[in-house]
Amino acid sequence: MEAKQAVGFINVTRQCNVDCKRCYLTEAHRAAKERLPLVILEAFLDTMFWKGRPVALIWEGGEPTVVGHGQMKAYCDTARRLLPHANQTMVTNCFNVPNWLIDLTHEEFAGSVETTYAFAGKASLAGDEDHYQRKFLAGLNKIWAAGIECPVNVELNVETIRAGVDALAAVILKSQCRVWEFDVSVDFHAFLAAPVYSAHSVPALPLTATYNEAWSFLRELQKRWGKAFEDAGIAIGAFQQKIGQPNNQFNIACESRFLTLNPDGNVTTNPLYSDLQGTFLGNVLEAGMDPILSSHRRKSRIMADRSRVAPCRRCEHVSYCKGGPSHVPITDGSGECAGGRGLWDQLLESSCA
């Protein structure tokens, strides 16, 4: 049996050119012009954790393009030298898409990058949400027009849900993007103001919308716009799932496979924990990666990740749902679950029809 893929999320900076009020990074870090030193990157990658198994390295920020072409190329070259078998890609916010990013994506990322989006709650640094929306769409279209596949992960925040499915469908159909995914929305700004962790160092992250609201929104999107998306050749990840195939939601059963590096050398697991100090496993500059990998905090979170899905064991969908994203609770009292049982019921009904 092939070993599970190890995923390294590498924050080359936490500086960003977009203002997201609920971002998982602090405002101070999003404004700071920090850069990841190559010596820290080398220490992070020089460990047996990455050897003998498939590896994905995902360059992130903040916004990674703000470090410039020369620095990004140096990061890619270093990673390729140390882990030649690793696949590399990037998460960019598409707010600014320089020509060098197009070239680098074809050269280093096998013609594929990723992005995130929300219908509301994102703005330019000047606070202009309309400016963000225009720039995002222009950047996204530039990437796809260049022959690059760039799936969009939509944050199902409460503002997006309240705007209605027609508003989001208009954006989807207006773009050149042909692959759209969805994720539940967390208010990291509220958490950072009053952080609460379990005994396993798992953060208790507040949702911006209930699971019932989020998955009902997707069911309505499929009902009203599914045929139009299909006719346009647009794949909506949640609607493409087949019974027996693995769940493609973000961060499913991830604690044992994910490691995230910050520019200052601090390491955590889930990239959404990049600024949550209660999740940090250690700093690679202090004693290398071995103490981080064997840390009690990491082992504790791996066990918590596995025990988290205990309420799901009698669910008919658990074999492919896997409990949904690891960073949120299984249930929230709304009658739905993190994995979106309502969607899976709908898929099961469709497959049996």
CSV table of C-alpha atoms in Angstrom, one decimal:
chain,number,residue,atom,x,y,z
A,1,MET,CA,0.0,0.0,0.0
A,2,GLU,CA,1.4,3.4,-1.0
A,3,ALA,CA,2.1,5.8,1.9
A,4,LYS,CA,-0.2,8.7,2.3
A,5,GLN,CA,0.9,11.9,0.8
A,6,ALA,CA,2.8,14.4,3.0
A,7,VAL,CA,1.8,18.0,2.5
A,8,GLY,CA,4.1,20.9,3.4
A,9,PHE,CA,2.5,24.4,3.4
A,10,ILE,CA,5.3,27.0,3.3
A,11,ASN,CA,4.5,30.6,4.2
A,12,VAL,CA,7.2,32.5,2.3
A,13,THR,CA,5.7,35.6,3.9
A,14,ARG,CA,2.7,36.6,5.9
A,15,GLN,CA,2.4,39.9,4.2
A,16,CYS,CA,-0.7,40.3,2.0
A,17,ASN,CA,-2.0,42.7,-0.6
A,18,VAL,CA,-5.7,42.0,0.3
A,19,ASP,CA,-7.6,42.8,3.5
A,20,CYS,CA,-9.7,39.9,4.7
A,21,LYS,CA,-11.4,40.8,8.0
A,22,ARG,CA,-11.6,37.2,9.2
A,23,CYS,CA,-8.2,36.1,8.0
A,24,TYR,CA,-6.3,33.4,10.0
A,25,LEU,CA,-3.3,35.7,10.1
A,26,THR,CA,-3.0,38.7,12.4
A,27,GLU,CA,-3.2,42.2,11.0
A,28,ALA,CA,0.3,42.8,12.2
A,29,HIS,CA,1.7,39.9,10.3
A,30,ARG,CA,-0.3,40.7,7.1
A,31,ALA,CA,1.3,44.2,7.2
A,32,ALA,CA,4.9,43.1,8.1
A,33,LYS,CA,7.4,42.6,5.2
A,34,GLU,CA,8.9,39.4,6.6
A,35,ARG,CA,10.5,36.9,4.2
A,36,LEU,CA,11.3,33.2,4.7
A,37,PRO,CA,15.1,32.8,4.9
A,38,LEU,CA,16.5,29.9,2.8
A,39,VAL,CA,18.3,28.4,5.9
A,40,ILE,CA,14.9,28.0,7.6
A,41,LEU,CA,13.4,26.4,4.4
A,42,GLU,CA,16.3,24.0,4.2
A,43,ALA,CA,16.0,22.9,7.8
A,44,PHE,CA,12.2,22.3,7.3
A,45,LEU,CA,12.7,20.1,4.2
A,46,ASP,CA,15.8,18.2,5.5
A,47,THR,CA,14.0,15.5,7.4
A,48,MET,CA,12.9,11.9,6.9
A,49,PHE,CA,9.3,13.0,7.2
A,50,TRP,CA,9.3,13.8,3.4
A,51,LYS,CA,11.2,10.7,2.3
A,52,GLY,CA,9.8,7.5,0.8
A,53,ARG,CA,6.3,8.9,0.2
A,54,PRO,CA,4.5,11.2,-2.2
A,55,VAL,CA,5.0,14.9,-1.2
A,56,ALA,CA,3.2,18.1,-2.2
A,57,LEU,CA,4.8,21.4,-1.3
A,58,ILE,CA,2.4,24.4,-1.4
A,59,TRP,CA,3.8,27.9,-1.4
A,60,GLU,CA,1.6,30.3,0.5
A,61,GLY,CA,1.5,33.6,2.5
A,62,GLY,CA,0.0,36.0,3.1
A,63,GLU,CA,0.3,36.4,-0.6
A,64,PRO,CA,3.4,34.7,-1.9
A,65,THR,CA,3.8,36.8,-5.1
A,66,VAL,CA,4.7,39.8,-3.0
A,67,VAL,CA,8.2,38.4,-2.4
A,68,GLY,CA,9.0,38.8,-6.1
A,69,HIS,CA,10.1,36.5,-8.9
A,70,GLY,CA,13.8,36.1,-7.9
A,71,GLN,CA,12.9,35.0,-4.3
A,72,MET,CA,10.2,32.6,-5.4
A,73,LYS,CA,12.5,31.0,-7.9
A,74,ALA,CA,15.1,30.5,-5.2
A,75,TYR,CA,12.6,28.8,-3.0
A,76,CYS,CA,11.5,26.5,-5.8
A,77,ASP,CA,15.1,25.7,-6.7
A,78,THR,CA,15.9,24.9,-3.1
A,79,ALA,CA,12.9,22.6,-2.7
A,80,ARG,CA,13.7,20.8,-5.9
A,81,ARG,CA,17.3,20.2,-4.9
A,82,LEU,CA,16.3,18.8,-1.5
A,83,LEU,CA,13.1,17.0,-2.5
A,84,PRO,CA,13.3,16.3,-6.2
A,85,HIS,CA,10.3,14.0,-6.1
A,86,ALA,CA,8.0,16.6,-4.5
A,87,ASN,CA,5.2,18.3,-6.5
A,88,GLN,CA,5.1,22.0,-6.0
A,89,THR,CA,2.3,24.5,-6.4
A,90,MET,CA,1.1,27.8,-5.0
A,91,VAL,CA,-2.0,29.4,-3.4
A,92,THR,CA,-2.4,32.9,-4.7
A,93,ASN,CA,-5.2,35.3,-4.1
A,94,CYS,CA,-5.3,36.4,-7.8
A,95,PHE,CA,-5.5,40.1,-6.7
A,96,ASN,CA,-2.3,40.7,-8.7
A,97,VAL,CA,-1.0,38.2,-11.3
A,98,PRO,CA,2.4,39.2,-12.6
A,99,ASN,CA,3.6,37.7,-15.9
A,100,TRP,CA,6.4,36.0,-14.1
A,101,LEU,CA,3.8,33.9,-12.1
A,102,ILE,CA,2.4,32.6,-15.3
A,103,ASP,CA,5.9,31.5,-16.5
A,104,LEU,CA,6.8,30.1,-13.0
A,105,THR,CA,3.6,28.1,-12.9
A,106,HIS,CA,4.4,26.4,-16.2
A,107,GLU,CA,8.0,25.8,-15.3
A,108,GLU,CA,7.7,24.7,-11.6
A,109,PHE,CA,4.0,23.9,-10.8
A,110,ALA,CA,3.0,21.7,-13.7
A,111,GLY,CA,0.6,24.3,-14.9
A,112,SER,CA,-1.5,24.4,-11.8
A,113,VAL,CA,-2.1,26.8,-8.9
A,114,GLU,CA,-5.0,27.4,-6.5
A,115,THR,CA,-6.9,30.3,-5.1
A,116,THR,CA,-9.6,31.2,-2.6
A,117,TYR,CA,-12.6,33.5,-2.9
A,118,ALA,CA,-15.6,34.9,-1.0
A,119,PHE,CA,-18.4,37.0,-2.4
A,120,ALA,CA,-18.0,39.4,0.5
A,121,GLY,CA,-15.6,40.1,3.4
A,122,LYS,CA,-12.6,40.7,1.2
A,123,ALA,CA,-11.3,44.1,0.2
A,124,SER,CA,-8.2,45.9,-1.2
A,125,LEU,CA,-5.8,47.4,1.4
A,126,ALA,CA,-7.8,50.6,0.9
A,127,GLY,CA,-10.9,48.9,2.1
A,128,ASP,CA,-12.6,48.7,-1.3
A,129,GLU,CA,-14.5,45.4,-1.7
A,130,ASP,CA,-15.6,46.2,-5.3
A,131,HIS,CA,-12.0,46.8,-6.2
A,132,TYR,CA,-11.1,43.3,-4.8
A,133,GLN,CA,-13.9,41.7,-6.8
A,134,ARG,CA,-12.8,43.3,-10.1
A,135,LYS,CA,-9.1,42.5,-9.5
A,136,PHE,CA,-9.8,38.9,-8.4
A,137,LEU,CA,-11.8,38.1,-11.5
A,138,ALA,CA,-9.3,39.8,-13.8
A,139,GLY,CA,-6.4,37.8,-12.3
A,140,LEU,CA,-8.3,34.5,-12.3
A,141,ASN,CA,-9.2,34.9,-15.9
A,142,LYS,CA,-5.6,35.8,-16.8
A,143,ILE,CA,-4.4,32.6,-15.2
A,144,TRP,CA,-6.9,30.4,-17.0
A,145,ALA,CA,-6.4,32.2,-20.3
A,146,ALA,CA,-2.7,31.3,-20.0
A,147,GLY,CA,-3.6,27.6,-20.0
A,148,ILE,CA,-3.2,27.2,-16.2
A,149,GLU,CA,-5.7,25.3,-14.1
A,150,CYS,CA,-6.6,27.3,-11.0
A,151,PRO,CA,-9.4,25.8,-8.9
A,152,VAL,CA,-11.2,28.3,-6.7
A,153,ASN,CA,-12.1,27.4,-3.1
A,154,VAL,CA,-15.1,29.5,-2.1
A,155,GLU,CA,-15.4,30.5,1.5
A,156,LEU,CA,-19.1,29.9,2.4
A,157,ASN,CA,-19.2,32.8,4.8
A,158,VAL,CA,-22.5,34.2,6.0
A,159,GLU,CA,-22.3,37.2,3.7
A,160,THR,CA,-21.9,34.9,0.6
A,161,ILE,CA,-24.9,32.9,1.8
A,162,ARG,CA,-27.1,35.9,2.4
A,163,ALA,CA,-26.3,37.3,-1.0
A,164,GLY,CA,-28.0,34.2,-2.5
A,165,VAL,CA,-27.0,31.5,-5.0
A,166,ASP,CA,-27.8,33.7,-8.0
A,167,ALA,CA,-25.2,36.2,-7.0
A,168,LEU,CA,-22.5,33.6,-6.7
A,169,ALA,CA,-23.6,31.8,-9.9
A,170,ALA,CA,-23.2,35.0,-11.8
A,171,VAL,CA,-19.6,35.3,-10.7
A,172,ILE,CA,-18.9,31.7,-11.6
A,173,LEU,CA,-20.4,31.9,-15.0
A,174,LYS,CA,-18.7,35.2,-15.7
A,175,SER,CA,-15.2,33.8,-15.1
A,176,GLN,CA,-13.1,31.5,-17.2
A,177,CYS,CA,-12.5,29.2,-14.3
A,178,ARG,CA,-13.9,25.7,-14.7
A,179,VAL,CA,-13.2,24.2,-11.3
A,180,TRP,CA,-14.9,25.4,-8.1
A,181,GLU,CA,-14.7,24.0,-4.6
A,182,PHE,CA,-16.3,25.1,-1.3
A,183,ASP,CA,-15.2,25.3,2.3
A,184,VAL,CA,-17.0,26.2,5.6
A,185,SER,CA,-16.1,29.6,6.9
A,186,VAL,CA,-14.4,30.4,10.2
A,187,ASP,CA,-14.1,33.7,12.0
A,188,PHE,CA,-10.4,33.7,12.9
A,189,HIS,CA,-10.6,37.4,13.8
A,190,ALA,CA,-13.0,36.5,16.7
A,191,PHE,CA,-10.8,33.6,17.7
A,192,LEU,CA,-7.6,35.6,17.8
A,193,ALA,CA,-9.3,38.2,20.0
A,194,ALA,CA,-10.3,35.4,22.5
A,195,PRO,CA,-8.5,32.2,21.8
A,196,VAL,CA,-9.8,28.9,23.3
A,197,TYR,CA,-8.0,25.6,22.9
A,198,SER,CA,-8.9,22.0,23.9
A,199,ALA,CA,-6.5,20.0,26.1
A,200,HIS,CA,-5.2,18.6,22.8
A,201,SER,CA,-4.2,22.1,21.6
A,202,VAL,CA,-7.1,22.0,19.1
A,203,PRO,CA,-8.5,25.5,18.6
A,204,ALA,CA,-12.2,26.0,19.1
A,205,LEU,CA,-12.9,27.9,15.9
A,206,PRO,CA,-16.2,29.8,15.6
A,207,LEU,CA,-18.2,29.4,12.4
A,208,THR,CA,-19.6,32.4,10.5
A,209,ALA,CA,-22.5,30.4,9.3
A,210,THR,CA,-24.1,27.2,10.4
A,211,TYR,CA,-23.5,23.9,8.6
A,212,ASN,CA,-27.2,23.8,7.8
A,213,GLU,CA,-27.0,27.2,6.1
A,214,ALA,CA,-23.8,26.3,4.2
A,215,TRP,CA,-24.9,23.0,2.8
A,216,SER,CA,-28.5,24.2,2.1
A,217,PHE,CA,-26.9,27.0,0.1
A,218,LEU,CA,-25.0,24.4,-2.0
A,219,ARG,CA,-28.1,22.3,-2.5
A,220,GLU,CA,-29.9,25.3,-3.7
A,221,LEU,CA,-27.0,26.3,-6.0
A,222,GLN,CA,-27.1,22.8,-7.6
A,223,LYS,CA,-30.9,22.9,-7.9
A,224,ARG,CA,-31.0,26.3,-9.6
A,225,TRP,CA,-27.7,26.4,-11.5
A,226,GLY,CA,-26.4,22.9,-11.8
A,227,LYS,CA,-27.5,22.4,-15.4
A,228,ALA,CA,-26.1,25.8,-16.5
A,229,PHE,CA,-22.7,24.9,-14.9
A,230,GLU,CA,-22.7,21.5,-16.6
A,231,ASP,CA,-23.6,23.1,-20.0
A,232,ALA,CA,-20.7,25.6,-19.5
A,233,GLY,CA,-18.2,22.8,-18.7
A,234,ILE,CA,-17.9,24.0,-15.1
A,235,ALA,CA,-17.1,21.4,-12.4
A,236,ILE,CA,-18.4,22.1,-8.9
A,237,GLY,CA,-16.4,19.8,-6.7
A,238,ALA,CA,-19.2,19.0,-4.2
A,239,PHE,CA,-21.5,18.0,-7.1
A,240,GLN,CA,-18.9,15.8,-8.8
A,241,GLN,CA,-18.4,13.4,-5.9
A,242,LYS,CA,-19.2,9.7,-6.6
A,243,ILE,CA,-20.1,7.2,-4.0
A,244,GLY,CA,-16.9,5.3,-2.9
A,245,GLN,CA,-14.6,8.1,-4.0
A,246,PRO,CA,-12.6,10.0,-1.4
A,247,ASN,CA,-13.9,13.3,-0.1
A,248,ASN,CA,-12.1,16.2,-1.7
A,249,GLN,CA,-12.9,18.8,0.9
A,250,PHE,CA,-10.0,20.8,2.4
A,251,ASN,CA,-8.1,19.4,5.4
A,252,ILE,CA,-9.8,16.0,5.7
A,253,ALA,CA,-8.0,13.8,8.3
A,254,CYS,CA,-4.9,16.0,8.0
A,255,GLU,CA,-3.0,16.2,11.3
A,256,SER,CA,-0.6,13.4,10.7
A,257,ARG,CA,0.1,14.4,7.1
A,258,PHE,CA,0.3,18.3,7.2
A,259,LEU,CA,3.2,20.5,8.3
A,260,THR,CA,3.1,24.2,7.9
A,261,LEU,CA,6.2,26.5,8.1
A,262,ASN,CA,6.2,30.1,9.0
A,263,PRO,CA,8.9,32.6,7.9
A,264,ASP,CA,10.2,32.9,11.5
A,265,GLY,CA,10.8,29.1,11.7
A,266,ASN,CA,7.7,28.2,13.8
A,267,VAL,CA,6.0,25.0,12.6
A,268,THR,CA,2.4,23.9,13.0
A,269,THR,CA,0.2,21.3,11.2
A,270,ASN,CA,-2.9,22.8,9.5
A,271,PRO,CA,-2.0,25.9,7.5
A,272,LEU,CA,-5.0,27.6,9.0
A,273,TYR,CA,-3.2,27.5,12.3
A,274,SER,CA,-0.3,29.6,11.0
A,275,ASP,CA,-0.9,32.4,13.5
A,276,LEU,CA,-2.5,30.4,16.3
A,277,GLN,CA,0.4,30.1,18.8
A,278,GLY,CA,-1.4,27.5,20.9
A,279,THR,CA,-0.9,25.1,18.0
A,280,PHE,CA,2.8,25.6,17.4
A,281,LEU,CA,5.0,22.5,17.6
A,282,GLY,CA,8.4,24.2,17.8
A,283,ASN,CA,10.9,26.2,15.8
A,284,VAL,CA,13.2,24.6,13.3
A,285,LEU,CA,16.0,26.9,14.2
A,286,GLU,CA,16.2,25.8,17.8
A,287,ALA,CA,16.7,22.0,17.4
A,288,GLY,CA,15.7,21.0,13.8
A,289,MET,CA,12.7,19.0,12.8
A,290,ASP,CA,13.0,15.9,15.0
A,291,PRO,CA,11.6,17.4,18.2
A,292,ILE,CA,8.8,18.9,16.2
A,293,LEU,CA,7.8,15.6,14.7
A,294,SER,CA,7.9,13.8,18.0
A,295,SER,CA,6.3,16.6,20.1
A,296,HIS,CA,3.6,15.7,22.5
A,297,ARG,CA,1.4,18.4,21.1
A,298,ARG,CA,1.6,16.9,17.5
A,299,LYS,CA,0.9,13.4,18.8
A,300,SER,CA,-2.0,14.7,20.9
A,301,ARG,CA,-3.6,16.5,17.9
A,302,ILE,CA,-3.2,13.4,15.7
A,303,MET,CA,-5.1,11.3,18.3
A,304,ALA,CA,-7.7,14.1,18.6
A,305,ASP,CA,-8.1,14.1,14.8
A,306,ARG,CA,-8.8,10.4,14.8
A,307,SER,CA,-11.2,10.4,17.8
A,308,ARG,CA,-13.0,13.4,16.4
A,309,VAL,CA,-14.9,11.2,13.9
A,310,ALA,CA,-16.3,8.8,16.6
A,311,PRO,CA,-19.9,10.2,16.2
A,312,CYS,CA,-19.7,9.4,12.5
A,313,ARG,CA,-19.0,5.7,12.7
A,314,ARG,CA,-22.6,4.7,12.2
A,315,CYS,CA,-23.2,7.1,9.4
A,316,GLU,CA,-23.6,5.5,6.0
A,317,HIS,CA,-21.4,8.2,4.4
A,318,VAL,CA,-18.4,8.0,6.7
A,319,SER,CA,-16.3,5.8,4.4
A,320,TYR,CA,-15.9,8.7,1.9
A,321,CYS,CA,-16.9,11.7,4.0
A,322,LYS,CA,-14.3,11.1,6.7
A,323,GLY,CA,-15.9,13.6,9.0
A,324,GLY,CA,-15.2,16.7,6.9
A,325,PRO,CA,-12.5,19.3,7.6
A,326,SER,CA,-10.4,18.5,10.7
A,327,HIS,CA,-10.3,22.2,11.9
A,328,VAL,CA,-14.0,22.4,12.7
A,329,PRO,CA,-16.4,20.4,15.0
A,330,ILE,CA,-18.4,17.5,13.5
A,331,THR,CA,-21.7,19.1,14.5
A,332,ASP,CA,-22.8,22.6,15.4
A,333,GLY,CA,-26.3,22.0,16.6
A,334,SER,CA,-27.9,23.1,13.3
A,335,GLY,CA,-29.0,19.6,12.3
A,336,GLU,CA,-26.1,19.3,9.7
A,337,CYS,CA,-22.5,18.2,10.0
A,338,ALA,CA,-19.1,19.3,8.9
A,339,GLY,CA,-19.1,16.7,6.1
A,340,GLY,CA,-22.3,17.9,4.7
A,341,ARG,CA,-24.5,14.9,5.2
A,342,GLY,CA,-27.4,16.6,3.2
A,343,LEU,CA,-25.2,16.8,0.2
A,344,TRP,CA,-24.1,13.1,0.5
A,345,ASP,CA,-27.7,12.1,0.9
A,346,GLN,CA,-28.5,13.9,-2.3
A,347,LEU,CA,-25.7,12.2,-4.2
A,348,LEU,CA,-26.7,8.8,-2.9
A,349,GLU,CA,-30.3,9.5,-4.0
A,350,SER,CA,-29.1,10.6,-7.4
A,351,SER,CA,-26.9,7.5,-7.8
A,352,CYS,CA,-29.8,5.2,-7.0
A,353,ALA,CA,-32.3,7.0,-9.2
